[in-house]
Short mmCIF file of C-alpha atoms in Angstrom, two decimals:
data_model
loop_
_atom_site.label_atom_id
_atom_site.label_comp_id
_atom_site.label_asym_id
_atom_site.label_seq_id
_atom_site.Cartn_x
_atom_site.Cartn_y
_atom_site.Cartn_z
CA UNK V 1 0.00 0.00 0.00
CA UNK V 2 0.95 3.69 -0.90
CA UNK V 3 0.80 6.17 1.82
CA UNK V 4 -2.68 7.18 2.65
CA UNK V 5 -3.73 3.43 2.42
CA UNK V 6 -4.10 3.76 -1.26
CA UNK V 7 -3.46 0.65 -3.42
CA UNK V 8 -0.39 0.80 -5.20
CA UNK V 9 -0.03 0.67 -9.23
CA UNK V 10 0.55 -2.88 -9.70
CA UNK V 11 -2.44 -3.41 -7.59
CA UNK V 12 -4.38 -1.34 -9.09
CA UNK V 13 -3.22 -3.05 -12.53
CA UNK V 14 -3.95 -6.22 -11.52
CA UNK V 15 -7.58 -5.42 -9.99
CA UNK V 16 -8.27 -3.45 -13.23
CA UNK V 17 -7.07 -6.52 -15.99
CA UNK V 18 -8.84 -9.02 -13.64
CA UNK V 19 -12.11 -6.91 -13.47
CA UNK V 20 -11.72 -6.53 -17.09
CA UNK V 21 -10.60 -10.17 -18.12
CA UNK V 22 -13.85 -11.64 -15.95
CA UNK V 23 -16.44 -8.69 -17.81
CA UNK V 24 -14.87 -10.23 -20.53
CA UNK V 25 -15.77 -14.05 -20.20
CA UNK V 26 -19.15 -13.44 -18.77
CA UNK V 27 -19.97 -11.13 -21.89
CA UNK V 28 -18.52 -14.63 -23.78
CA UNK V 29 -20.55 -16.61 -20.99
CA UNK V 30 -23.83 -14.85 -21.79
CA UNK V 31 -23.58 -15.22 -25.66
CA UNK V 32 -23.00 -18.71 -25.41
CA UNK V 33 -25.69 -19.06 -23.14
CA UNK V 34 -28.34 -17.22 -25.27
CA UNK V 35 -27.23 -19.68 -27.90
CA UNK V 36 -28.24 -22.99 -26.54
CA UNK V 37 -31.27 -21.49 -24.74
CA UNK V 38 -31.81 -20.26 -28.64
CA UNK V 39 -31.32 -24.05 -29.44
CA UNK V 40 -33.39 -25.77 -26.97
CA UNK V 41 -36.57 -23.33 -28.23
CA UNK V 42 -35.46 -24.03 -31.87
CA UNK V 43 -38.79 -26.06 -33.09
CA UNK V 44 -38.23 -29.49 -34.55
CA UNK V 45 -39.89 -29.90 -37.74
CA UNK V 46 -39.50 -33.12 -39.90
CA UNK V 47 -39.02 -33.70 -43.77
CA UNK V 48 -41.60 -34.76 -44.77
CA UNK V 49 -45.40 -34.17 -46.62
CA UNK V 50 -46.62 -32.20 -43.78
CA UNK V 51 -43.73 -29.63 -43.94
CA UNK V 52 -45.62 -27.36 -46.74
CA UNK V 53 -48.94 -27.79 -44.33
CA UNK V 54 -46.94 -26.34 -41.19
CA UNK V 55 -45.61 -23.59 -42.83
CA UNK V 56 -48.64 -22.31 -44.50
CA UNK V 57 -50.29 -22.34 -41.13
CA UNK V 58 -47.33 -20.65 -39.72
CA UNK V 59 -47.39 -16.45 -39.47
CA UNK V 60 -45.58 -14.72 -42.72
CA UNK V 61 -45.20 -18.67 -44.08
CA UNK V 62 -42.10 -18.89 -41.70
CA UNK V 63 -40.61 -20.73 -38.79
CA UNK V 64 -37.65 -18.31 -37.29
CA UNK V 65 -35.59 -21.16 -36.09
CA UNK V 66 -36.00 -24.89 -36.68
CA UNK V 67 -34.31 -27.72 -36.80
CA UNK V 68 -34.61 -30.12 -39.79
CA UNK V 69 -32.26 -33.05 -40.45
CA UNK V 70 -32.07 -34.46 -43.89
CA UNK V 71 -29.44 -35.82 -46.76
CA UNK V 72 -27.27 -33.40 -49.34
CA UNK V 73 -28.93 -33.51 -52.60
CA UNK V 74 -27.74 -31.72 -55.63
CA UNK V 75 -29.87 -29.42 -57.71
CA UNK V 76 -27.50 -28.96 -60.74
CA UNK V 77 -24.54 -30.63 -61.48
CA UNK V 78 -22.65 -31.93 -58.93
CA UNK V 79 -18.36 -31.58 -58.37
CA UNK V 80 -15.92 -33.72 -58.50
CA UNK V 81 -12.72 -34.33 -56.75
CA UNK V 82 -9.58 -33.45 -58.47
CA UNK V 83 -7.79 -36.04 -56.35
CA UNK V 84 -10.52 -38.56 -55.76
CA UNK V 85 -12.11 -40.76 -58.56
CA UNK V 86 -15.95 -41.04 -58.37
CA UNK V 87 -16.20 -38.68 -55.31
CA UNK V 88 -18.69 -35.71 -55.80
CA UNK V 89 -20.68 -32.96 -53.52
CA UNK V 90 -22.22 -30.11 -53.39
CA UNK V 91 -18.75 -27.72 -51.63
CA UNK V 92 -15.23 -27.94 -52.81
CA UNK V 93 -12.59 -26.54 -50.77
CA UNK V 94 -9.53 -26.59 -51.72
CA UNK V 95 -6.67 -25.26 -49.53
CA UNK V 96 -2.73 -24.73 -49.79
CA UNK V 97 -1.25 -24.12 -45.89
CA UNK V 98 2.56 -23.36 -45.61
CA UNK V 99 4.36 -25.08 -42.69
CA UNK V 100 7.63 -23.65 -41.77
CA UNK V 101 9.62 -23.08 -38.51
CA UNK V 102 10.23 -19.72 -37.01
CA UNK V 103 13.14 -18.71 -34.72
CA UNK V 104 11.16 -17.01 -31.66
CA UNK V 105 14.44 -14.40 -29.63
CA UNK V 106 12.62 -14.49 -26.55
CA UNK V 107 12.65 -17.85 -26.02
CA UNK V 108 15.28 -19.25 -28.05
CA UNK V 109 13.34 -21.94 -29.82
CA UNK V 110 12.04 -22.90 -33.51
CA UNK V 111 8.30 -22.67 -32.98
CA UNK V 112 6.37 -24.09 -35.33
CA UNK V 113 4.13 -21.79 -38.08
CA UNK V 114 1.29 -22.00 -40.24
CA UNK V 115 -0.13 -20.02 -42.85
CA UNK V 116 -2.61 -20.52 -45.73
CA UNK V 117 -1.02 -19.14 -49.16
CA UNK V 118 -4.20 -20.36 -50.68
CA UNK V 119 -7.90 -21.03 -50.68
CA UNK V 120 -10.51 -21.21 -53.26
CA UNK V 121 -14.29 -22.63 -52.48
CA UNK V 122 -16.67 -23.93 -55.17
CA UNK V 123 -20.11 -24.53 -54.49
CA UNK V 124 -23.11 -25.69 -56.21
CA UNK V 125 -26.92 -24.97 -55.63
CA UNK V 126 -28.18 -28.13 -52.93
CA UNK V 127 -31.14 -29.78 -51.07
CA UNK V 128 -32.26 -31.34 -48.21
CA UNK V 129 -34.47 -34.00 -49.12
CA UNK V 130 -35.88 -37.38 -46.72
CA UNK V 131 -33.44 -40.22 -46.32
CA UNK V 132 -36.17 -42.22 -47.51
CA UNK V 133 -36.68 -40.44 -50.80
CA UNK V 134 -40.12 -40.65 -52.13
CA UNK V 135 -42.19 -37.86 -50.81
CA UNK V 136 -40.67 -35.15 -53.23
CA UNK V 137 -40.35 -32.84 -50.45
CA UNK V 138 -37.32 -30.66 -50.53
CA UNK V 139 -35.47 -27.97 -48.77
CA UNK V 140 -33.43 -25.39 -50.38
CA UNK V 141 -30.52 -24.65 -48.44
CA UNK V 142 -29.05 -20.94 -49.25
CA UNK V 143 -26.20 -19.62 -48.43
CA UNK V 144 -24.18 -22.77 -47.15
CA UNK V 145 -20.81 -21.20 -46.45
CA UNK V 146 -22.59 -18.74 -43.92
CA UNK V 147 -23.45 -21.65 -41.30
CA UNK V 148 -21.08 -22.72 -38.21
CA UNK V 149 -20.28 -26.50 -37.80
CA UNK V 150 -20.08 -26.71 -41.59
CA UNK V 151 -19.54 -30.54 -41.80
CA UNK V 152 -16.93 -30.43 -44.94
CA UNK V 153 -15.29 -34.15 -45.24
CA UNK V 154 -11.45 -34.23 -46.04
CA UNK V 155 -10.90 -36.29 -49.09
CA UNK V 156 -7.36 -35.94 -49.94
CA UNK V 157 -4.49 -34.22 -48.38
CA UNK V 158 -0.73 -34.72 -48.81
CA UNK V 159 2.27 -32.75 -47.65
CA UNK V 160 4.80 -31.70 -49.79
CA UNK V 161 8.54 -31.52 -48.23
CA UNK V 162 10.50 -28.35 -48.91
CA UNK V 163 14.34 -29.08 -50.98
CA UNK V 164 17.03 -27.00 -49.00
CA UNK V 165 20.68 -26.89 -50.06
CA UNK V 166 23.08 -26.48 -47.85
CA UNK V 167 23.00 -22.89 -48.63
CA UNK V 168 19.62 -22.55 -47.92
CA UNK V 169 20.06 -24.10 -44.68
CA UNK V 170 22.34 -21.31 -43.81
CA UNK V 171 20.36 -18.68 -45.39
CA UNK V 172 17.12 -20.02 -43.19
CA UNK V 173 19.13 -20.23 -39.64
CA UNK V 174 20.43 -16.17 -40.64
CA UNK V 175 17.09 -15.34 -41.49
CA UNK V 176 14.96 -16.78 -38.83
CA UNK V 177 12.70 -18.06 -40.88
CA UNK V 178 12.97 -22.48 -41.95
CA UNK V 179 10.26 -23.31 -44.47
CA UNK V 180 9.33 -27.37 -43.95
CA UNK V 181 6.88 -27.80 -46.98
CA UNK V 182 3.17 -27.24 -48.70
CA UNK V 183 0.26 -29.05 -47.08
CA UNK V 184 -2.20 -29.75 -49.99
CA UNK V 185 -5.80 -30.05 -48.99
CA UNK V 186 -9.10 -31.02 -50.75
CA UNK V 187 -12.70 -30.85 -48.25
CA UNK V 188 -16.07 -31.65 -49.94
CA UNK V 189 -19.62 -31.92 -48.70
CA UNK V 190 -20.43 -34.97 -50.39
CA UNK V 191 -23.79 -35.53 -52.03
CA UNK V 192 -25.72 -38.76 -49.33
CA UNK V 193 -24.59 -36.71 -46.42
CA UNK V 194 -26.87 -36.90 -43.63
CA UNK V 195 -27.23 -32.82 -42.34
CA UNK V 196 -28.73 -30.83 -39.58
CA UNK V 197 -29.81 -27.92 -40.25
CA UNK V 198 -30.55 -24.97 -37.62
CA UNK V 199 -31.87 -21.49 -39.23
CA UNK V 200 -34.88 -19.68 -40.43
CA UNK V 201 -37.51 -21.77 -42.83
CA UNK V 202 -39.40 -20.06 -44.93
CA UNK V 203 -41.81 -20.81 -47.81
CA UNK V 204 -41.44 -18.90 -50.38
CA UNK V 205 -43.96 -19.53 -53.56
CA UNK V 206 -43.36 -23.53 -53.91
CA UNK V 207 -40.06 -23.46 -52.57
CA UNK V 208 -39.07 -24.29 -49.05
CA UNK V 209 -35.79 -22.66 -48.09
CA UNK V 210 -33.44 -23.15 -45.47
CA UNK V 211 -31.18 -19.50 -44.96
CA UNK V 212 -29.63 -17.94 -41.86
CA UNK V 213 -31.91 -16.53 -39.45
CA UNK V 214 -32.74 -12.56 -39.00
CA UNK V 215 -32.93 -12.61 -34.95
CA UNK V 216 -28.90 -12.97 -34.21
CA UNK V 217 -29.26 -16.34 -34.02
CA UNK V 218 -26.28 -18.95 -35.47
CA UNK V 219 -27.06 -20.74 -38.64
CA UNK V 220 -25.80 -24.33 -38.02
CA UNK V 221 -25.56 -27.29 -40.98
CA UNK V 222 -24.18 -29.52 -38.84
CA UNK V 223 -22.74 -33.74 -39.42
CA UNK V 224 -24.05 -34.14 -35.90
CA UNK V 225 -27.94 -34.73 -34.97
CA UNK V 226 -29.33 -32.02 -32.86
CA UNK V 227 -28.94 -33.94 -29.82
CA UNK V 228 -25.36 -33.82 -30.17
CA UNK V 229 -24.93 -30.33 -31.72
CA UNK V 230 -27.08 -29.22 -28.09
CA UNK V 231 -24.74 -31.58 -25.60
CA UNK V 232 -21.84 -28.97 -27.55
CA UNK V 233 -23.28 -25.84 -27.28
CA UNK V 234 -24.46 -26.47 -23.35
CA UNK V 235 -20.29 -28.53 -22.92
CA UNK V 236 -19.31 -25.01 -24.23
CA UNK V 237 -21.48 -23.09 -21.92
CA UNK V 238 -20.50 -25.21 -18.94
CA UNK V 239 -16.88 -24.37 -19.95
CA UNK V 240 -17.32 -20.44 -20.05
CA UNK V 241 -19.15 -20.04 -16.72
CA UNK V 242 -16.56 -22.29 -14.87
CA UNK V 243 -14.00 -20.00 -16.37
CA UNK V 244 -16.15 -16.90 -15.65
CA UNK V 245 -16.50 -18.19 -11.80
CA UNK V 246 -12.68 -19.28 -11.31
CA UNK V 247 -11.61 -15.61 -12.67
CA UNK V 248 -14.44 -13.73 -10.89
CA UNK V 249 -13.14 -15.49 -7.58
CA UNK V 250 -9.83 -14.34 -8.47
CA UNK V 251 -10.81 -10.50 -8.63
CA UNK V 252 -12.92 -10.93 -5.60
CA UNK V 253 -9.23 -12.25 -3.70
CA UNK V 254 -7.45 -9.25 -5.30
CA UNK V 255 -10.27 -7.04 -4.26
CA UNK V 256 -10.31 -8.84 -0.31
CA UNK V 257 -6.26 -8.66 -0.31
CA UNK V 258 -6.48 -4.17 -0.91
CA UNK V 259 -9.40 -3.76 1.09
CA UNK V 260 -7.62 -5.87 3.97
CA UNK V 261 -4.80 -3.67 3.41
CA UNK V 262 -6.57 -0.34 3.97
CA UNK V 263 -8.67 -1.74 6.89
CA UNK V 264 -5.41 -2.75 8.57
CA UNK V 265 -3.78 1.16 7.24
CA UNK V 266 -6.95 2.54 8.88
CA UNK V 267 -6.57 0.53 12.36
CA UNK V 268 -3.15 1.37 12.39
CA UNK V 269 -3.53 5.36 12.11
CA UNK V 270 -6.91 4.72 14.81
CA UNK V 271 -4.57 3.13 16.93
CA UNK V 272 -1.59 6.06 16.48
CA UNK V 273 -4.29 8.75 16.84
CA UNK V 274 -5.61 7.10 20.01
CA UNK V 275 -1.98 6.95 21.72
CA UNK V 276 -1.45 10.54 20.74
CA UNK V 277 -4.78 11.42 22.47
CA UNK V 278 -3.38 9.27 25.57
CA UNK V 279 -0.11 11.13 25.62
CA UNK V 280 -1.52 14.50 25.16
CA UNK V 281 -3.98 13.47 27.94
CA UNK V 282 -1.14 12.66 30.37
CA UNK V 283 0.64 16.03 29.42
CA UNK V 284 -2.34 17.88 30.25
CA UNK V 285 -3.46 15.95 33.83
CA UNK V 286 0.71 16.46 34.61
CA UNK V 287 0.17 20.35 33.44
CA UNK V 288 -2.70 20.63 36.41
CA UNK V 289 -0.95 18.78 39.31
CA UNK V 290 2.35 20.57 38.56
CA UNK V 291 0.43 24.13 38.91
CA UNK V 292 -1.42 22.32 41.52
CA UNK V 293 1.77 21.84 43.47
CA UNK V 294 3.34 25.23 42.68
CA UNK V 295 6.08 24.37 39.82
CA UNK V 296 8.27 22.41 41.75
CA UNK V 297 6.90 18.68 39.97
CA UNK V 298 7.41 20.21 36.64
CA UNK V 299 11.14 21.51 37.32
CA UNK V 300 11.90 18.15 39.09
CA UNK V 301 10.20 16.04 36.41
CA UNK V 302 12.44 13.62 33.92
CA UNK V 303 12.74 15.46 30.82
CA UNK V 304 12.03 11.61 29.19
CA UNK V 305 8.63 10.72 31.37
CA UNK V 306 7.54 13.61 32.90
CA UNK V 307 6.50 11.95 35.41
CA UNK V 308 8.84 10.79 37.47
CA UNK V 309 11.28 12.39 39.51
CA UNK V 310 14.84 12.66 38.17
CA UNK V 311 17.21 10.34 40.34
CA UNK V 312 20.66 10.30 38.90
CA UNK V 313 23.10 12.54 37.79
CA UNK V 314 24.77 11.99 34.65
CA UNK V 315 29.04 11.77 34.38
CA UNK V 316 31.25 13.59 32.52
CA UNK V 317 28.72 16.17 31.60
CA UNK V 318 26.78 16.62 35.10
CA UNK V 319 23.13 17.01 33.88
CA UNK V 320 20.79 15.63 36.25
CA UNK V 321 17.84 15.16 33.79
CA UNK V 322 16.29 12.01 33.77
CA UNK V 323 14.73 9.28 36.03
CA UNK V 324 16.31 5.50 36.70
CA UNK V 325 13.86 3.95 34.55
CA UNK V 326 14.48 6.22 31.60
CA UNK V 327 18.37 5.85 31.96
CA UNK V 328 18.08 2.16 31.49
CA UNK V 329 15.88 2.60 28.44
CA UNK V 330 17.96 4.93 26.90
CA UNK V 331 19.68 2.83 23.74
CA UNK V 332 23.18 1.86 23.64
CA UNK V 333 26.12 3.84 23.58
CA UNK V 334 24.35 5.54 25.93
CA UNK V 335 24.32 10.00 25.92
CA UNK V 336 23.01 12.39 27.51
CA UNK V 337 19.72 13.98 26.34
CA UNK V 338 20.25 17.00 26.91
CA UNK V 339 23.75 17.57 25.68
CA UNK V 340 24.21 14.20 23.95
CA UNK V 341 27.74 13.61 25.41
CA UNK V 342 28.58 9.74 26.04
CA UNK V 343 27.28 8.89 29.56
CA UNK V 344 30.66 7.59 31.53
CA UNK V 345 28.50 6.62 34.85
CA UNK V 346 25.93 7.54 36.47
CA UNK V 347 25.78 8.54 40.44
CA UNK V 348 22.01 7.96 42.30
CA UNK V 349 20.75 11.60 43.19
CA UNK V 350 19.12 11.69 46.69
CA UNK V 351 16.65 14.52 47.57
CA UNK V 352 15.84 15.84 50.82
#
């Protein structure tokens, strides 16, 4: 603590980035929780001849957020792997990640890095449709690469080694920088896929569409069923408030630890004020009895106390100031208060 009882700077620091930090995760805590309370009200519908019935009994022809589960269908043509014979879907992404190792000064270590050089995404216009096929029911999904937990399969990836001389060798340990090769990646949503989707259905003329929801909501097409897409969201909500709870207990101790502080400050200074109110007290009652008694207590009195009667005389310098008691508490070499001259010995002083 700074004088006054204030809280010093790193305290203050430290209560300020923990206050902060836990604000932080309970903002995080909140979202997350808004989400699965968003997916537990989600209404269930199911794929099948009765969809077109519930949504034209349904206000503006829409449900804001449902859940429908159903298999990857495409509407036009459908794309093929470049890597993979007789493998097609409905998203292509294809992805070219450089791995290299990076010489980190603080540490003095190669820490591994990773970077994507490259990405391109192709899609293609898809449905939903029963995994019993038959009913002609479909859903249109729009705007696929929008949606969180997009379930894209990998189908091919290899990893291409980087060729280094040994003058690139010395090149990469001057430079920092040690390049270990090209990871080559191909992800597809393949056409049979069983979905679940979570996001606004609407009818619109003859077509029943699938698109992301206008209330804040996420827009999910998930691999998992919804049963397991919830058990997530709630894990992930679990894992936020324990967070939220450990680092809110944390400022709460930094907040306990200062305000101990200044409560101990505080009963320290009570404690100082209330001696100097006892001492001033004592001058004051010694004051009366020494005009009481005409002077003579006063000029007799130790110049230490002041309240006893001086008893000793003090050698070489001859001061007779002071009472036994005071003389043995004075600290060591021992002088003379008055004159502060080392104190030789002391002869008793007897008064008649």
């Amino acid at each position: 603590m700074e004088g006054g009882g204030r809280p010093s700077a790193v305290q203050a620091a430290l209560l300020a980035a923990s206050t902060a930090l836990t604000a932080l995760l309970y903002s995080v805590y909140r979202q997350k929780a808004r989400v699965a309370r968003g997916l537990q009200g989600a209404r269930r519908v199911r794929l099948d001849g009765e969809l077109q019935a519930v949504l034209l009994e349904a206000p503006g022809r829409c449900v804001p957020y449902a859940v429908i589960e159903g298999v990857v269908r495409s509407v036009k043509e459908t794309l093929s792997s470049q890597f993979v014979e007789n493998c097609k879907g409905v998203i292509q992404r294809l992805t070219l990640q450089e791995h290299k190792m990076v010489w980190n000064r603080t540490t003095h270590l190669w820490n591994d890095y990773e970077k994507i050089i490259h990405q391109r995404t192709n899609t293609t216009p898809f449905d939903l449709v029963p995994q019993e096929d038959g009913t002609g029911i479909t859903v249109r999904v729009m705007k696929p690469l929008d949606a969180a937990e997009l379930s894209l399969e990998t189908v091919y990836e290899k990893f291409h080694p980087s060729v280094q001389s040994f003058t690139d060798v010395i090149g990469h340990y001057i430079s920092g920088e040690r390049p270990k090769g090209i990871q080559e990646t191909e992800q597809m949503l393949k056409v049979g896929t069983a979905l679940t989707g979570v996001g606004e259905l609407v009818l619109d003329n003859a077509t029943i569409k699938l698109q992301p929801p206008k209330q804040g909501m996420p827009y999910y097409l998930s691999g998992m069923d919804f049963d397991s897409l919830l058990q997530k969201q709630e894990s992930n909500v679990r894992f936020w408030k324990i967070l939220t709870v450990v680092f809110g207990f944390a400022t709460c101790a930094v907040l306990f630890f200062i305000l101990r502080k200044q409560y101990r400050h505080h009963r320290e200074r009570r404690h100082l004020r209330q001696m100097q109110d006892e001492f001033r007290q004592a001058q004051e009652r010694l004051m009366r009895e020494t005009n009481a008694e005409g002077g003579e207590t006063l000029k007799n009195a130790c110049v230490i106390c002041l309240s006893n009667i001086k008893s000793c005389v003090f050698l070489e310098c001859g001061h007779v100031c002071s009472c036994k008691e005071c003389y043995r508490a004075l600290p060591e070499p021992k002088k003379c208060p008055i004159c502060r001259q080392a104190i030789s010995r002391v002869v008793p002083l007897y008064n008649s």
